[in-house]
């Protein structure tokens, strides 16, 4: 049976989080594999373990520690998700994206989604950052759209437009910040797959053909729910590996490799995110 949380479920979780913090966060952040240490930078932090939040999907994957960190970063009031649950862990897409609904109900207007991703373009190297210009919702096309099921109009419209999932103005800010800080920042399309197995060489050739620049196992469903809820989005992929489309290339992809590359990316990502937060208007 599919699992469709209701507005009441979202409210219950949001009320619980509200009671655990002195802050009123307006900017949300989701930290992907290996990127969790970024949360250490949050000042005046209130910490809430995912396990105590009603209905919150738990992640059991190494590198995803499972805490909400609410406090200040660069003078802005932020709520940071240190780790996220994934579809491949067995949750419905609606359950995976419950945290985004909680952010919506808490009054968060902007979310920065991050992830570790496999780079599909020739020019991509592990450790590089890619601003997400758009997503390919492969899992959604196959039926597992996070908005499948009853639609509550109080959260968003039945058929939301997805012409501009990632906010053009936020992307321009990110490019400006990267240029000023002399950080290489490319832009590209992120394809979301269910995982947990990595891609076959034929999968990779297919993904390149359909216009994907990076591939991963998260982010897309969160992005769709956030747009449904009217939240502005910025997305950043940390390229952790470059999976090979040629069989026998001896370049295996491992989760450890993804985590290692993530750690190396944290300082660069932090510089970028700090600059972006600084450029955002207060409130
Ligand atoms: N494939 C899918 N997901 C990933 C990868 C990859 O190569 N790297 C990090 N997440």
PDB file of C-alpha atoms and ligand atoms in Angstrom:
ATOM      1  CA  UNK A   1       0.000   0.000   0.000  1.00  0.00           C
ATOM      2  CA  UNK A   2       1.282   3.479  -0.822  1.00  0.00           C
ATOM      3  CA  UNK A   3       1.964   5.750   2.121  1.00  0.00           C
ATOM      4  CA  UNK A   4       0.424   9.228   1.716  1.00  0.00           C
ATOM      5  CA  UNK A   5       0.979  11.511   4.697  1.00  0.00           C
ATOM      6  CA  UNK A   6      -1.752  14.135   5.153  1.00  0.00           C
ATOM      7  CA  UNK A   7      -1.630  17.820   6.060  1.00  0.00           C
ATOM      8  CA  UNK A   8      -2.286  16.775   9.659  1.00  0.00           C
ATOM      9  CA  UNK A   9       0.841  14.600   9.615  1.00  0.00           C
ATOM     10  CA  UNK A  10       2.892  17.466   8.238  1.00  0.00           C
ATOM     11  CA  UNK A  11       1.454  19.820  10.851  1.00  0.00           C
ATOM     12  CA  UNK A  12       2.230  17.416  13.650  1.00  0.00           C
ATOM     13  CA  UNK A  13       5.869  17.205  12.608  1.00  0.00           C
ATOM     14  CA  UNK A  14       6.093  20.976  12.046  1.00  0.00           C
ATOM     15  CA  UNK A  15       4.568  21.719  15.473  1.00  0.00           C
ATOM     16  CA  UNK A  16       7.045  19.375  17.090  1.00  0.00           C
ATOM     17  CA  UNK A  17      10.030  21.046  15.399  1.00  0.00           C
ATOM     18  CA  UNK A  18       8.691  24.505  16.285  1.00  0.00           C
ATOM     19  CA  UNK A  19       8.653  23.510  19.958  1.00  0.00           C
ATOM     20  CA  UNK A  20      12.293  22.394  19.827  1.00  0.00           C
ATOM     21  CA  UNK A  21      13.789  25.669  18.661  1.00  0.00           C
ATOM     22  CA  UNK A  22      14.105  29.340  19.561  1.00  0.00           C
ATOM     23  CA  UNK A  23      14.553  30.226  15.901  1.00  0.00           C
ATOM     24  CA  UNK A  24      12.180  30.966  13.059  1.00  0.00           C
ATOM     25  CA  UNK A  25      14.159  29.682  10.085  1.00  0.00           C
ATOM     26  CA  UNK A  26      13.382  31.167   6.675  1.00  0.00           C
ATOM     27  CA  UNK A  27      15.993  29.339   4.622  1.00  0.00           C
ATOM     28  CA  UNK A  28      16.232  25.562   4.419  1.00  0.00           C
ATOM     29  CA  UNK A  29      19.183  23.445   3.401  1.00  0.00           C
ATOM     30  CA  UNK A  30      19.493  19.756   2.650  1.00  0.00           C
ATOM     31  CA  UNK A  31      23.006  18.322   2.889  1.00  0.00           C
ATOM     32  CA  UNK A  32      23.838  15.339   0.717  1.00  0.00           C
ATOM     33  CA  UNK A  33      26.232  12.421   1.113  1.00  0.00           C
ATOM     34  CA  UNK A  34      29.529  13.442   2.683  1.00  0.00           C
ATOM     35  CA  UNK A  35      28.446  17.078   2.966  1.00  0.00           C
ATOM     36  CA  UNK A  36      26.991  16.902   6.501  1.00  0.00           C
ATOM     37  CA  UNK A  37      29.949  18.638   8.167  1.00  0.00           C
ATOM     38  CA  UNK A  38      28.737  21.876   6.697  1.00  0.00           C
ATOM     39  CA  UNK A  39      26.137  21.887   9.474  1.00  0.00           C
ATOM     40  CA  UNK A  40      28.942  22.381  12.035  1.00  0.00           C
ATOM     41  CA  UNK A  41      29.141  25.987  10.873  1.00  0.00           C
ATOM     42  CA  UNK A  42      25.648  26.854  12.123  1.00  0.00           C
ATOM     43  CA  UNK A  43      25.748  29.210  15.126  1.00  0.00           C
ATOM     44  CA  UNK A  44      23.342  29.272  18.123  1.00  0.00           C
ATOM     45  CA  UNK A  45      22.294  25.824  16.966  1.00  0.00           C
ATOM     46  CA  UNK A  46      19.247  23.956  18.216  1.00  0.00           C
ATOM     47  CA  UNK A  47      19.577  20.309  17.237  1.00  0.00           C
ATOM     48  CA  UNK A  48      16.689  17.913  16.709  1.00  0.00           C
ATOM     49  CA  UNK A  49      17.319  14.234  15.993  1.00  0.00           C
ATOM     50  CA  UNK A  50      15.163  12.908  13.161  1.00  0.00           C
ATOM     51  CA  UNK A  51      14.170   9.895  15.275  1.00  0.00           C
ATOM     52  CA  UNK A  52      12.102  12.008  17.686  1.00  0.00           C
ATOM     53  CA  UNK A  53      10.145  13.922  15.023  1.00  0.00           C
ATOM     54  CA  UNK A  54       6.744  12.304  14.360  1.00  0.00           C
ATOM     55  CA  UNK A  55       6.564  10.734  10.905  1.00  0.00           C
ATOM     56  CA  UNK A  56      10.032  11.891   9.830  1.00  0.00           C
ATOM     57  CA  UNK A  57      11.723   9.438   7.409  1.00  0.00           C
ATOM     58  CA  UNK A  58      14.920   8.015   8.855  1.00  0.00           C
ATOM     59  CA  UNK A  59      18.084   7.404   6.858  1.00  0.00           C
ATOM     60  CA  UNK A  60      20.097   4.334   7.597  1.00  0.00           C
ATOM     61  CA  UNK A  61      22.821   5.046   5.053  1.00  0.00           C
ATOM     62  CA  UNK A  62      26.425   5.723   6.073  1.00  0.00           C
ATOM     63  CA  UNK A  63      27.234   9.400   5.692  1.00  0.00           C
ATOM     64  CA  UNK A  64      23.696  10.511   6.539  1.00  0.00           C
ATOM     65  CA  UNK A  65      23.610  11.302  10.230  1.00  0.00           C
ATOM     66  CA  UNK A  66      19.985  12.315  10.739  1.00  0.00           C
ATOM     67  CA  UNK A  67      19.712  15.673  12.489  1.00  0.00           C
ATOM     68  CA  UNK A  68      18.026  18.991  11.988  1.00  0.00           C
ATOM     69  CA  UNK A  69      20.300  21.885  12.864  1.00  0.00           C
ATOM     70  CA  UNK A  70      18.461  25.172  13.318  1.00  0.00           C
ATOM     71  CA  UNK A  71      20.346  28.400  13.914  1.00  0.00           C
ATOM     72  CA  UNK A  72      22.262  31.128  12.131  1.00  0.00           C
ATOM     73  CA  UNK A  73      24.598  30.970   9.189  1.00  0.00           C
ATOM     74  CA  UNK A  74      25.981  34.187   7.784  1.00  0.00           C
ATOM     75  CA  UNK A  75      23.437  36.092   9.858  1.00  0.00           C
ATOM     76  CA  UNK A  76      20.509  34.274   8.241  1.00  0.00           C
ATOM     77  CA  UNK A  77      18.089  32.053  10.118  1.00  0.00           C
ATOM     78  CA  UNK A  78      18.501  28.592   8.649  1.00  0.00           C
ATOM     79  CA  UNK A  79      17.245  25.055   9.112  1.00  0.00           C
ATOM     80  CA  UNK A  80      19.762  22.494   7.918  1.00  0.00           C
ATOM     81  CA  UNK A  81      19.016  18.839   7.262  1.00  0.00           C
ATOM     82  CA  UNK A  82      22.095  16.818   8.036  1.00  0.00           C
ATOM     83  CA  UNK A  83      21.266  13.777   5.976  1.00  0.00           C
ATOM     84  CA  UNK A  84      18.131  12.742   4.133  1.00  0.00           C
ATOM     85  CA  UNK A  85      16.111   9.601   3.552  1.00  0.00           C
ATOM     86  CA  UNK A  86      16.035   8.064   0.074  1.00  0.00           C
ATOM     87  CA  UNK A  87      13.427   6.283  -1.995  1.00  0.00           C
ATOM     88  CA  UNK A  88      15.625   3.179  -2.217  1.00  0.00           C
ATOM     89  CA  UNK A  89      15.350   2.766   1.545  1.00  0.00           C
ATOM     90  CA  UNK A  90      11.754   1.739   1.010  1.00  0.00           C
ATOM     91  CA  UNK A  91       9.803   4.918   1.744  1.00  0.00           C
ATOM     92  CA  UNK A  92       7.117   6.292  -0.533  1.00  0.00           C
ATOM     93  CA  UNK A  93       8.113   9.476  -2.359  1.00  0.00           C
ATOM     94  CA  UNK A  94       5.548  11.354  -0.275  1.00  0.00           C
ATOM     95  CA  UNK A  95       7.261  10.150   2.919  1.00  0.00           C
ATOM     96  CA  UNK A  96      10.755  10.926   1.572  1.00  0.00           C
ATOM     97  CA  UNK A  97       9.632  14.518   0.983  1.00  0.00           C
ATOM     98  CA  UNK A  98       7.805  15.061   4.303  1.00  0.00           C
ATOM     99  CA  UNK A  99      10.703  17.247   5.524  1.00  0.00           C
ATOM    100  CA  UNK A 100      10.102  19.654   2.633  1.00  0.00           C
ATOM    101  CA  UNK A 101       6.433  19.946   3.691  1.00  0.00           C
ATOM    102  CA  UNK A 102       7.563  20.643   7.236  1.00  0.00           C
ATOM    103  CA  UNK A 103       9.807  23.423   5.934  1.00  0.00           C
ATOM    104  CA  UNK A 104       6.880  24.808   3.957  1.00  0.00           C
ATOM    105  CA  UNK A 105       4.640  24.862   7.044  1.00  0.00           C
ATOM    106  CA  UNK A 106       7.377  26.473   9.131  1.00  0.00           C
ATOM    107  CA  UNK A 107       7.449  29.391   6.703  1.00  0.00           C
ATOM    108  CA  UNK A 108      10.668  28.604   4.879  1.00  0.00           C
ATOM    109  CA  UNK A 109      10.675  30.452   1.549  1.00  0.00           C
ATOM    110  CA  UNK A 110      13.986  29.324   0.036  1.00  0.00           C
ATOM    111  CA  UNK A 111      15.695  25.928   0.035  1.00  0.00           C
ATOM    112  CA  UNK A 112      19.214  25.022  -1.021  1.00  0.00           C
ATOM    113  CA  UNK A 113      19.316  21.362  -2.055  1.00  0.00           C
ATOM    114  CA  UNK A 114      22.699  19.671  -2.230  1.00  0.00           C
ATOM    115  CA  UNK A 115      23.753  16.189  -3.242  1.00  0.00           C
ATOM    116  CA  UNK A 116      26.657  14.059  -4.322  1.00  0.00           C
ATOM    117  CA  UNK A 117      26.348  13.071  -7.953  1.00  0.00           C
ATOM    118  CA  UNK A 118      28.085  11.167 -10.671  1.00  0.00           C
ATOM    119  CA  UNK A 119      29.413  13.471 -13.405  1.00  0.00           C
ATOM    120  CA  UNK A 120      28.426  12.491 -16.958  1.00  0.00           C
ATOM    121  CA  UNK A 121      30.148  15.206 -18.992  1.00  0.00           C
ATOM    122  CA  UNK A 122      33.702  14.910 -20.292  1.00  0.00           C
ATOM    123  CA  UNK A 123      34.764  18.107 -18.534  1.00  0.00           C
ATOM    124  CA  UNK A 124      33.603  16.938 -15.127  1.00  0.00           C
ATOM    125  CA  UNK A 125      36.014  15.908 -12.397  1.00  0.00           C
ATOM    126  CA  UNK A 126      35.440  14.655  -8.867  1.00  0.00           C
ATOM    127  CA  UNK A 127      35.416  17.605  -6.472  1.00  0.00           C
ATOM    128  CA  UNK A 128      33.763  19.953  -8.948  1.00  0.00           C
ATOM    129  CA  UNK A 129      30.550  21.801  -8.162  1.00  0.00           C
ATOM    130  CA  UNK A 130      27.599  21.876 -10.537  1.00  0.00           C
ATOM    131  CA  UNK A 131      24.726  24.279 -10.186  1.00  0.00           C
ATOM    132  CA  UNK A 132      21.560  22.394 -11.074  1.00  0.00           C
ATOM    133  CA  UNK A 133      19.817  24.153 -13.957  1.00  0.00           C
ATOM    134  CA  UNK A 134      17.031  21.597 -14.258  1.00  0.00           C
ATOM    135  CA  UNK A 135      16.154  18.025 -13.366  1.00  0.00           C
ATOM    136  CA  UNK A 136      15.000  14.948 -15.246  1.00  0.00           C
ATOM    137  CA  UNK A 137      12.369  13.239 -13.138  1.00  0.00           C
ATOM    138  CA  UNK A 138      12.981   9.705 -14.339  1.00  0.00           C
ATOM    139  CA  UNK A 139      11.410   8.100 -11.283  1.00  0.00           C
ATOM    140  CA  UNK A 140       8.399  10.393 -11.591  1.00  0.00           C
ATOM    141  CA  UNK A 141       7.987   9.593 -15.282  1.00  0.00           C
ATOM    142  CA  UNK A 142       7.868   5.950 -14.309  1.00  0.00           C
ATOM    143  CA  UNK A 143       5.038   6.698 -11.869  1.00  0.00           C
ATOM    144  CA  UNK A 144       6.614   7.499  -8.514  1.00  0.00           C
ATOM    145  CA  UNK A 145       6.002  11.241  -8.550  1.00  0.00           C
ATOM    146  CA  UNK A 146       5.976  12.605  -4.984  1.00  0.00           C
ATOM    147  CA  UNK A 147       2.666  14.367  -5.738  1.00  0.00           C
ATOM    148  CA  UNK A 148       0.933  11.120  -6.663  1.00  0.00           C
ATOM    149  CA  UNK A 149      -2.072  10.505  -4.445  1.00  0.00           C
ATOM    150  CA  UNK A 150      -4.663  12.878  -3.007  1.00  0.00           C
ATOM    151  CA  UNK A 151      -3.840  16.576  -3.521  1.00  0.00           C
ATOM    152  CA  UNK A 152      -4.433  19.006  -0.662  1.00  0.00           C
ATOM    153  CA  UNK A 153      -5.019  22.407  -2.260  1.00  0.00           C
ATOM    154  CA  UNK A 154      -3.859  24.087   0.949  1.00  0.00           C
ATOM    155  CA  UNK A 155      -0.359  22.843   0.129  1.00  0.00           C
ATOM    156  CA  UNK A 156      -0.361  23.443  -3.620  1.00  0.00           C
ATOM    157  CA  UNK A 157      -2.203  22.974  -6.888  1.00  0.00           C
ATOM    158  CA  UNK A 158      -2.975  19.567  -8.447  1.00  0.00           C
ATOM    159  CA  UNK A 159      -0.995  20.218 -11.643  1.00  0.00           C
ATOM    160  CA  UNK A 160       1.947  22.452 -10.759  1.00  0.00           C
ATOM    161  CA  UNK A 161       4.034  24.098 -13.464  1.00  0.00           C
ATOM    162  CA  UNK A 162       7.681  22.981 -13.591  1.00  0.00           C
ATOM    163  CA  UNK A 163       9.061  25.372 -16.203  1.00  0.00           C
ATOM    164  CA  UNK A 164      11.555  26.918 -13.799  1.00  0.00           C
ATOM    165  CA  UNK A 165      12.242  24.543 -10.939  1.00  0.00           C
ATOM    166  CA  UNK A 166      15.495  26.244  -9.950  1.00  0.00           C
ATOM    167  CA  UNK A 167      15.203  29.983  -9.498  1.00  0.00           C
ATOM    168  CA  UNK A 168      17.060  31.972 -12.186  1.00  0.00           C
ATOM    169  CA  UNK A 169      17.832  34.845  -9.819  1.00  0.00           C
ATOM    170  CA  UNK A 170      19.347  32.528  -7.205  1.00  0.00           C
ATOM    171  CA  UNK A 171      21.413  30.858  -9.902  1.00  0.00           C
ATOM    172  CA  UNK A 172      22.722  34.230 -11.050  1.00  0.00           C
ATOM    173  CA  UNK A 173      23.679  35.039  -7.454  1.00  0.00           C
ATOM    174  CA  UNK A 174      25.494  31.704  -7.155  1.00  0.00           C
ATOM    175  CA  UNK A 175      27.487  32.363 -10.333  1.00  0.00           C
ATOM    176  CA  UNK A 176      28.440  35.841  -9.108  1.00  0.00           C
ATOM    177  CA  UNK A 177      29.597  34.488  -5.760  1.00  0.00           C
ATOM    178  CA  UNK A 178      31.615  31.724  -7.441  1.00  0.00           C
ATOM    179  CA  UNK A 179      33.276  34.218  -9.773  1.00  0.00           C
ATOM    180  CA  UNK A 180      34.211  36.551  -6.903  1.00  0.00           C
ATOM    181  CA  UNK A 181      35.616  33.650  -4.871  1.00  0.00           C
ATOM    182  CA  UNK A 182      37.363  32.161  -7.937  1.00  0.00           C
ATOM    183  CA  UNK A 183      35.510  28.900  -7.461  1.00  0.00           C
ATOM    184  CA  UNK A 184      34.878  26.886 -10.632  1.00  0.00           C
ATOM    185  CA  UNK A 185      31.132  26.393 -10.958  1.00  0.00           C
ATOM    186  CA  UNK A 186      29.562  24.690 -13.921  1.00  0.00           C
ATOM    187  CA  UNK A 187      25.841  24.308 -14.592  1.00  0.00           C
ATOM    188  CA  UNK A 188      23.894  21.277 -15.722  1.00  0.00           C
ATOM    189  CA  UNK A 189      20.933  18.950 -15.652  1.00  0.00           C
ATOM    190  CA  UNK A 190      20.587  16.426 -12.836  1.00  0.00           C
ATOM    191  CA  UNK A 191      18.854  13.119 -13.518  1.00  0.00           C
ATOM    192  CA  UNK A 192      17.334  11.398 -10.510  1.00  0.00           C
ATOM    193  CA  UNK A 193      17.305   7.601 -10.410  1.00  0.00           C
ATOM    194  CA  UNK A 194      15.880   5.335  -7.748  1.00  0.00           C
ATOM    195  CA  UNK A 195      19.110   3.465  -6.996  1.00  0.00           C
ATOM    196  CA  UNK A 196      20.546   1.914  -4.902  1.00  0.00           C
ATOM    197  CA  UNK A 197      22.562   0.093  -7.582  1.00  0.00           C
ATOM    198  CA  UNK A 198      24.809   2.390  -9.580  1.00  0.00           C
ATOM    199  CA  UNK A 199      24.289   2.700 -13.329  1.00  0.00           C
ATOM    200  CA  UNK A 200      25.234   0.158 -15.950  1.00  0.00           C
ATOM    201  CA  UNK A 201      27.322   1.391 -18.908  1.00  0.00           C
ATOM    202  CA  UNK A 202      24.154   1.270 -21.031  1.00  0.00           C
ATOM    203  CA  UNK A 203      22.270   3.316 -18.393  1.00  0.00           C
ATOM    204  CA  UNK A 204      25.020   5.925 -18.594  1.00  0.00           C
ATOM    205  CA  UNK A 205      24.912   6.128 -22.394  1.00  0.00           C
ATOM    206  CA  UNK A 206      21.127   6.528 -22.188  1.00  0.00           C
ATOM    207  CA  UNK A 207      21.403   9.284 -19.564  1.00  0.00           C
ATOM    208  CA  UNK A 208      23.864  11.249 -21.716  1.00  0.00           C
ATOM    209  CA  UNK A 209      21.603  10.878 -24.738  1.00  0.00           C
ATOM    210  CA  UNK A 210      18.599  12.326 -22.933  1.00  0.00           C
ATOM    211  CA  UNK A 211      20.563  15.374 -21.814  1.00  0.00           C
ATOM    212  CA  UNK A 212      21.663  14.572 -18.285  1.00  0.00           C
ATOM    213  CA  UNK A 213      24.934  16.068 -17.020  1.00  0.00           C
ATOM    214  CA  UNK A 214      24.916  14.447 -13.596  1.00  0.00           C
ATOM    215  CA  UNK A 215      23.153  11.521 -11.983  1.00  0.00           C
ATOM    216  CA  UNK A 216      22.123  10.770  -8.426  1.00  0.00           C
ATOM    217  CA  UNK A 217      19.522   9.180  -6.177  1.00  0.00           C
ATOM    218  CA  UNK A 218      17.908  12.160  -4.473  1.00  0.00           C
ATOM    219  CA  UNK A 219      16.882  15.806  -4.890  1.00  0.00           C
ATOM    220  CA  UNK A 220      14.324  15.546  -7.713  1.00  0.00           C
ATOM    221  CA  UNK A 221      11.331  14.602  -5.553  1.00  0.00           C
ATOM    222  CA  UNK A 222      12.265  17.242  -2.983  1.00  0.00           C
ATOM    223  CA  UNK A 223      12.496  19.827  -5.740  1.00  0.00           C
ATOM    224  CA  UNK A 224       9.053  18.953  -7.091  1.00  0.00           C
ATOM    225  CA  UNK A 225       7.406  19.123  -3.685  1.00  0.00           C
ATOM    226  CA  UNK A 226       9.137  22.413  -2.884  1.00  0.00           C
ATOM    227  CA  UNK A 227       7.899  23.974  -6.144  1.00  0.00           C
ATOM    228  CA  UNK A 228       4.413  22.604  -5.501  1.00  0.00           C
ATOM    229  CA  UNK A 229       4.605  24.436  -2.181  1.00  0.00           C
ATOM    230  CA  UNK A 230       5.809  27.691  -3.763  1.00  0.00           C
ATOM    231  CA  UNK A 231       9.334  27.527  -2.317  1.00  0.00           C
ATOM    232  CA  UNK A 232      12.281  29.057  -4.240  1.00  0.00           C
ATOM    233  CA  UNK A 233      15.057  26.620  -4.976  1.00  0.00           C
ATOM    234  CA  UNK A 234      18.749  26.484  -5.539  1.00  0.00           C
ATOM    235  CA  UNK A 235      20.419  23.147  -6.236  1.00  0.00           C
ATOM    236  CA  UNK A 236      24.092  22.263  -6.051  1.00  0.00           C
ATOM    237  CA  UNK A 237      25.614  18.906  -6.984  1.00  0.00           C
ATOM    238  CA  UNK A 238      29.033  17.980  -5.738  1.00  0.00           C
ATOM    239  CA  UNK A 239      30.532  15.756  -8.404  1.00  0.00           C
ATOM    240  CA  UNK A 240      31.867  12.821  -6.421  1.00  0.00           C
ATOM    241  CA  UNK A 241      32.798  10.445  -9.222  1.00  0.00           C
ATOM    242  CA  UNK A 242      32.686  10.094 -12.981  1.00  0.00           C
ATOM    243  CA  UNK A 243      31.023   6.782 -13.796  1.00  0.00           C
ATOM    244  CA  UNK A 244      32.295   5.151 -16.973  1.00  0.00           C
ATOM    245  CA  UNK A 245      30.073   4.166 -19.880  1.00  0.00           C
ATOM    246  CA  UNK A 246      32.631   1.722 -21.214  1.00  0.00           C
ATOM    247  CA  UNK A 247      32.486  -1.770 -19.774  1.00  0.00           C
ATOM    248  CA  UNK A 248      35.856  -2.984 -18.514  1.00  0.00           C
ATOM    249  CA  UNK A 249      37.195   0.497 -17.805  1.00  0.00           C
ATOM    250  CA  UNK A 250      38.220  -0.698 -14.333  1.00  0.00           C
ATOM    251  CA  UNK A 251      36.640   2.348 -12.774  1.00  0.00           C
ATOM    252  CA  UNK A 252      34.193   1.021 -10.239  1.00  0.00           C
ATOM    253  CA  UNK A 253      31.900   3.380  -8.351  1.00  0.00           C
ATOM    254  CA  UNK A 254      31.731   2.903  -4.580  1.00  0.00           C
ATOM    255  CA  UNK A 255      29.835   4.646  -1.796  1.00  0.00           C
ATOM    256  CA  UNK A 256      33.123   5.296   0.045  1.00  0.00           C
ATOM    257  CA  UNK A 257      34.434   7.163  -2.960  1.00  0.00           C
ATOM    258  CA  UNK A 258      31.272   9.291  -2.930  1.00  0.00           C
ATOM    259  CA  UNK A 259      31.720  10.107   0.777  1.00  0.00           C
ATOM    260  CA  UNK A 260      35.427  10.952   0.398  1.00  0.00           C
ATOM    261  CA  UNK A 261      34.791  13.336  -2.466  1.00  0.00           C
ATOM    262  CA  UNK A 262      31.984  14.913  -0.435  1.00  0.00           C
ATOM    263  CA  UNK A 263      34.339  15.706   2.430  1.00  0.00           C
ATOM    264  CA  UNK A 264      36.783  17.363   0.057  1.00  0.00           C
ATOM    265  CA  UNK A 265      33.933  19.440  -1.342  1.00  0.00           C
ATOM    266  CA  UNK A 266      32.737  20.824   2.004  1.00  0.00           C
ATOM    267  CA  UNK A 267      35.074  23.864   2.225  1.00  0.00           C
ATOM    268  CA  UNK A 268      34.296  24.951  -1.348  1.00  0.00           C
ATOM    269  CA  UNK A 269      30.590  24.414  -0.913  1.00  0.00           C
ATOM    270  CA  UNK A 270      30.704  26.342   2.339  1.00  0.00           C
ATOM    271  CA  UNK A 271      32.337  29.334   0.648  1.00  0.00           C
ATOM    272  CA  UNK A 272      29.689  29.242  -2.056  1.00  0.00           C
ATOM    273  CA  UNK A 273      26.760  28.867   0.344  1.00  0.00           C
ATOM    274  CA  UNK A 274      28.067  31.588   2.672  1.00  0.00           C
ATOM    275  CA  UNK A 275      28.314  33.989  -0.240  1.00  0.00           C
ATOM    276  CA  UNK A 276      24.833  33.114  -1.449  1.00  0.00           C
ATOM    277  CA  UNK A 277      23.312  33.548   2.020  1.00  0.00           C
ATOM    278  CA  UNK A 278      25.025  36.904   2.346  1.00  0.00           C
ATOM    279  CA  UNK A 279      23.536  38.047  -0.943  1.00  0.00           C
ATOM    280  CA  UNK A 280      20.014  36.995  -0.009  1.00  0.00           C
ATOM    281  CA  UNK A 281      17.730  39.621   1.495  1.00  0.00           C
ATOM    282  CA  UNK A 282      17.025  39.224   5.212  1.00  0.00           C
ATOM    283  CA  UNK A 283      13.631  37.865   6.295  1.00  0.00           C
TER     284      UNK A 283
HETATM  285  N1  LIG B   1      25.377   7.355  -9.649  1.00  0.00           N
HETATM  286  C1  LIG B   1      24.264   7.540  -8.929  1.00  0.00           C
HETATM  287  N2  LIG B   1      24.234   8.240  -7.814  1.00  0.00           N
HETATM  288  C2  LIG B   1      25.375   8.772  -7.372  1.00  0.00           C
HETATM  289  C3  LIG B   1      26.577   8.623  -8.077  1.00  0.00           C
HETATM  290  C4  LIG B   1      26.579   7.868  -9.278  1.00  0.00           C
HETATM  291  O1  LIG B   1      27.605   7.674  -9.953  1.00  0.00           O
HETATM  292  N3  LIG B   1      27.525   9.294  -7.378  1.00  0.00           N
HETATM  293  C5  LIG B   1      26.913   9.835  -6.298  1.00  0.00           C
HETATM  294  N4  LIG B   1      25.610   9.521  -6.289  1.00  0.00           N
END
